[in-house]
PDB file of C-alpha atoms in Angstrom:
ATOM      1  CA  UNK A 209     -60.546  63.425  16.587  1.00  0.00           C
ATOM      2  CA  UNK A 210     -64.297  63.718  16.946  1.00  0.00           C
ATOM      3  CA  UNK A 211     -66.118  61.547  19.437  1.00  0.00           C
ATOM      4  CA  UNK A 212     -68.669  59.178  17.985  1.00  0.00           C
ATOM      5  CA  UNK A 213     -72.174  59.383  19.341  1.00  0.00           C
ATOM      6  CA  UNK A 214     -73.656  56.228  20.790  1.00  0.00           C
ATOM      7  CA  UNK A 215     -77.115  55.227  21.962  1.00  0.00           C
ATOM      8  CA  UNK A 216     -78.363  52.168  23.805  1.00  0.00           C
ATOM      9  CA  UNK A 217     -81.527  51.855  21.728  1.00  0.00           C
ATOM     10  CA  UNK A 218     -79.907  52.662  18.394  1.00  0.00           C
ATOM     11  CA  UNK A 219     -80.167  55.676  16.138  1.00  0.00           C
ATOM     12  CA  UNK A 220     -80.629  56.390  12.471  1.00  0.00           C
ATOM     13  CA  UNK A 221     -80.221  59.341  10.167  1.00  0.00           C
ATOM     14  CA  UNK A 222     -81.366  59.881   6.596  1.00  0.00           C
ATOM     15  CA  UNK A 223     -81.729  62.829   4.205  1.00  0.00           C
ATOM     16  CA  UNK A 224     -85.533  62.658   4.473  1.00  0.00           C
ATOM     17  CA  UNK A 225     -87.582  62.381   7.657  1.00  0.00           C
ATOM     18  CA  UNK A 226     -89.830  59.614   6.294  1.00  0.00           C
ATOM     19  CA  UNK A 227     -86.812  57.437   5.524  1.00  0.00           C
ATOM     20  CA  UNK A 228     -85.436  58.036   9.014  1.00  0.00           C
ATOM     21  CA  UNK A 229     -88.833  57.129  10.467  1.00  0.00           C
ATOM     22  CA  UNK A 230     -88.894  53.876   8.480  1.00  0.00           C
ATOM     23  CA  UNK A 231     -85.508  52.921   9.904  1.00  0.00           C
ATOM     24  CA  UNK A 232     -86.568  53.965  13.393  1.00  0.00           C
ATOM     25  CA  UNK A 233     -89.667  51.785  13.131  1.00  0.00           C
ATOM     26  CA  UNK A 234     -87.527  48.760  12.239  1.00  0.00           C
ATOM     27  CA  UNK A 235     -85.326  49.386  15.284  1.00  0.00           C
ATOM     28  CA  UNK A 236     -88.391  49.809  17.524  1.00  0.00           C
ATOM     29  CA  UNK A 237     -89.766  46.497  16.273  1.00  0.00           C
ATOM     30  CA  UNK A 238     -86.532  44.723  17.262  1.00  0.00           C
ATOM     31  CA  UNK A 239     -84.684  44.864  13.954  1.00  0.00           C
ATOM     32  CA  UNK A 240     -80.963  45.504  13.722  1.00  0.00           C
ATOM     33  CA  UNK A 241     -79.060  48.425  12.210  1.00  0.00           C
ATOM     34  CA  UNK A 242     -78.623  46.749   8.822  1.00  0.00           C
ATOM     35  CA  UNK A 243     -82.348  46.046   8.543  1.00  0.00           C
ATOM     36  CA  UNK A 244     -83.063  49.647   9.523  1.00  0.00           C
ATOM     37  CA  UNK A 245     -80.777  50.902   6.749  1.00  0.00           C
ATOM     38  CA  UNK A 246     -82.445  48.645   4.181  1.00  0.00           C
ATOM     39  CA  UNK A 247     -85.801  50.159   5.159  1.00  0.00           C
ATOM     40  CA  UNK A 248     -84.363  53.669   4.995  1.00  0.00           C
ATOM     41  CA  UNK A 249     -82.753  53.008   1.597  1.00  0.00           C
ATOM     42  CA  UNK A 250     -86.002  51.634   0.160  1.00  0.00           C
ATOM     43  CA  UNK A 251     -87.882  54.636   1.536  1.00  0.00           C
ATOM     44  CA  UNK A 252     -85.345  57.083   0.122  1.00  0.00           C
ATOM     45  CA  UNK A 253     -85.900  55.496  -3.302  1.00  0.00           C
ATOM     46  CA  UNK A 254     -89.507  56.728  -3.054  1.00  0.00           C
ATOM     47  CA  UNK A 255     -89.335  60.016  -1.140  1.00  0.00           C
ATOM     48  CA  UNK A 256     -85.871  61.248  -2.195  1.00  0.00           C
ATOM     49  CA  UNK A 257     -85.206  59.332  -5.455  1.00  0.00           C
ATOM     50  CA  UNK A 258     -82.474  61.570  -6.822  1.00  0.00           C
ATOM     51  CA  UNK A 259     -80.236  60.308  -3.987  1.00  0.00           C
ATOM     52  CA  UNK A 260     -81.021  56.577  -4.095  1.00  0.00           C
ATOM     53  CA  UNK A 261     -83.149  54.794  -6.656  1.00  0.00           C
ATOM     54  CA  UNK A 262     -83.894  51.207  -7.573  1.00  0.00           C
ATOM     55  CA  UNK A 263     -82.268  51.857 -10.938  1.00  0.00           C
ATOM     56  CA  UNK A 264     -78.966  52.851  -9.340  1.00  0.00           C
ATOM     57  CA  UNK A 265     -76.090  51.269  -7.499  1.00  0.00           C
ATOM     58  CA  UNK A 266     -75.255  50.845  -3.850  1.00  0.00           C
ATOM     59  CA  UNK A 267     -72.111  50.610  -1.795  1.00  0.00           C
ATOM     60  CA  UNK A 268     -72.275  49.323   1.771  1.00  0.00           C
ATOM     61  CA  UNK A 269     -69.736  49.078   4.556  1.00  0.00           C
ATOM     62  CA  UNK A 270     -71.102  47.046   7.464  1.00  0.00           C
ATOM     63  CA  UNK A 271     -69.046  47.024  10.624  1.00  0.00           C
ATOM     64  CA  UNK A 272     -69.662  44.856  13.664  1.00  0.00           C
ATOM     65  CA  UNK A 273     -67.653  45.711  16.801  1.00  0.00           C
ATOM     66  CA  UNK A 274     -64.490  43.631  17.065  1.00  0.00           C
ATOM     67  CA  UNK A 275     -64.749  42.216  13.536  1.00  0.00           C
ATOM     68  CA  UNK A 276     -63.453  43.222  10.136  1.00  0.00           C
ATOM     69  CA  UNK A 277     -65.916  45.338   8.138  1.00  0.00           C
ATOM     70  CA  UNK A 278     -67.844  43.739   5.303  1.00  0.00           C
ATOM     71  CA  UNK A 279     -68.184  45.591   2.003  1.00  0.00           C
ATOM     72  CA  UNK A 280     -71.004  45.193  -0.495  1.00  0.00           C
ATOM     73  CA  UNK A 281     -70.306  46.456  -4.002  1.00  0.00           C
ATOM     74  CA  UNK A 282     -73.782  46.561  -5.479  1.00  0.00           C
ATOM     75  CA  UNK A 283     -72.992  47.952  -8.891  1.00  0.00           C
ATOM     76  CA  UNK A 284     -73.762  46.177 -12.081  1.00  0.00           C
ATOM     77  CA  UNK A 285     -71.410  45.391 -14.892  1.00  0.00           C
ATOM     78  CA  UNK A 286     -71.414  47.134 -18.238  1.00  0.00           C
ATOM     79  CA  UNK A 287     -72.415  45.332 -21.393  1.00  0.00           C
ATOM     80  CA  UNK A 288     -69.820  42.860 -22.630  1.00  0.00           C
ATOM     81  CA  UNK A 289     -69.254  44.752 -25.881  1.00  0.00           C
ATOM     82  CA  UNK A 290     -68.420  48.035 -24.127  1.00  0.00           C
ATOM     83  CA  UNK A 291     -64.669  47.676 -24.632  1.00  0.00           C
ATOM     84  CA  UNK A 292     -62.120  50.368 -25.466  1.00  0.00           C
ATOM     85  CA  UNK A 293     -61.614  48.762 -28.902  1.00  0.00           C
ATOM     86  CA  UNK A 294     -65.347  48.977 -29.650  1.00  0.00           C
ATOM     87  CA  UNK A 295     -65.341  52.714 -28.952  1.00  0.00           C
ATOM     88  CA  UNK A 296     -62.198  53.293 -31.011  1.00  0.00           C
ATOM     89  CA  UNK A 297     -63.879  51.500 -33.934  1.00  0.00           C
ATOM     90  CA  UNK A 298     -66.840  53.880 -33.528  1.00  0.00           C
ATOM     91  CA  UNK A 299     -64.475  56.855 -33.789  1.00  0.00           C
ATOM     92  CA  UNK A 300     -64.738  57.769 -30.111  1.00  0.00           C
ATOM     93  CA  UNK A 301     -61.726  58.962 -28.131  1.00  0.00           C
ATOM     94  CA  UNK A 302     -63.544  58.275 -24.859  1.00  0.00           C
ATOM     95  CA  UNK A 303     -66.541  56.303 -23.675  1.00  0.00           C
ATOM     96  CA  UNK A 304     -69.609  58.558 -24.023  1.00  0.00           C
ATOM     97  CA  UNK A 305     -71.434  59.398 -20.803  1.00  0.00           C
ATOM     98  CA  UNK A 306     -74.769  59.802 -22.586  1.00  0.00           C
ATOM     99  CA  UNK A 307     -76.499  58.644 -25.733  1.00  0.00           C
ATOM    100  CA  UNK A 308     -76.892  55.332 -27.532  1.00  0.00           C
ATOM    101  CA  UNK A 309     -73.211  54.376 -27.181  1.00  0.00           C
ATOM    102  CA  UNK A 310     -72.942  55.130 -23.466  1.00  0.00           C
ATOM    103  CA  UNK A 311     -71.691  52.219 -21.363  1.00  0.00           C
ATOM    104  CA  UNK A 312     -74.566  52.007 -18.936  1.00  0.00           C
ATOM    105  CA  UNK A 313     -74.461  49.465 -16.149  1.00  0.00           C
ATOM    106  CA  UNK A 314     -77.067  47.093 -14.816  1.00  0.00           C
ATOM    107  CA  UNK A 315     -78.633  48.489 -11.656  1.00  0.00           C
ATOM    108  CA  UNK A 316     -77.333  46.920  -8.453  1.00  0.00           C
ATOM    109  CA  UNK A 317     -79.203  48.690  -5.633  1.00  0.00           C
ATOM    110  CA  UNK A 318     -81.812  46.005  -4.990  1.00  0.00           C
ATOM    111  CA  UNK A 319     -79.201  43.255  -5.202  1.00  0.00           C
ATOM    112  CA  UNK A 320     -77.275  45.161  -2.538  1.00  0.00           C
ATOM    113  CA  UNK A 321     -80.342  45.302  -0.318  1.00  0.00           C
ATOM    114  CA  UNK A 322     -80.734  41.530  -0.701  1.00  0.00           C
ATOM    115  CA  UNK A 323     -77.081  40.914   0.221  1.00  0.00           C
ATOM    116  CA  UNK A 324     -77.396  43.289   3.185  1.00  0.00           C
ATOM    117  CA  UNK A 325     -80.506  41.379   4.349  1.00  0.00           C
ATOM    118  CA  UNK A 326     -78.510  38.132   4.237  1.00  0.00           C
ATOM    119  CA  UNK A 327     -75.833  39.745   6.405  1.00  0.00           C
ATOM    120  CA  UNK A 328     -78.524  41.113   8.739  1.00  0.00           C
ATOM    121  CA  UNK A 329     -79.762  37.564   9.368  1.00  0.00           C
ATOM    122  CA  UNK A 330     -76.285  36.652  10.585  1.00  0.00           C
ATOM    123  CA  UNK A 331     -76.484  39.568  13.003  1.00  0.00           C
ATOM    124  CA  UNK A 332     -79.691  38.282  14.555  1.00  0.00           C
ATOM    125  CA  UNK A 333     -82.140  39.891  12.155  1.00  0.00           C
TER     126      UNK A 333
END
């Protein structure tokens, strides 16, 4: 098994250096790891939007030492009429991935950031 890296002052990684810097700045200003990730996620939405955008979803797993992890499922629901029967009536064998009959979901990313910020407050943020 690989050894995990640890640091006394915290650390952050992101797919773009500006997002990592945003998270680092939060840590330097006394923020916690969850707050740093919110800053990094918001930055990624601007500087690396094909990986994380405000119109997308988010999935979080927040783990505090000695406690059970907390999951955030920040994905929106599909429209209420997007049922298998509806698509059968339209002559579709499967739900289309694209086009006017696609079952698109409501974006959940920002709602996930809000929930993560609530959790961060409980961690001293």
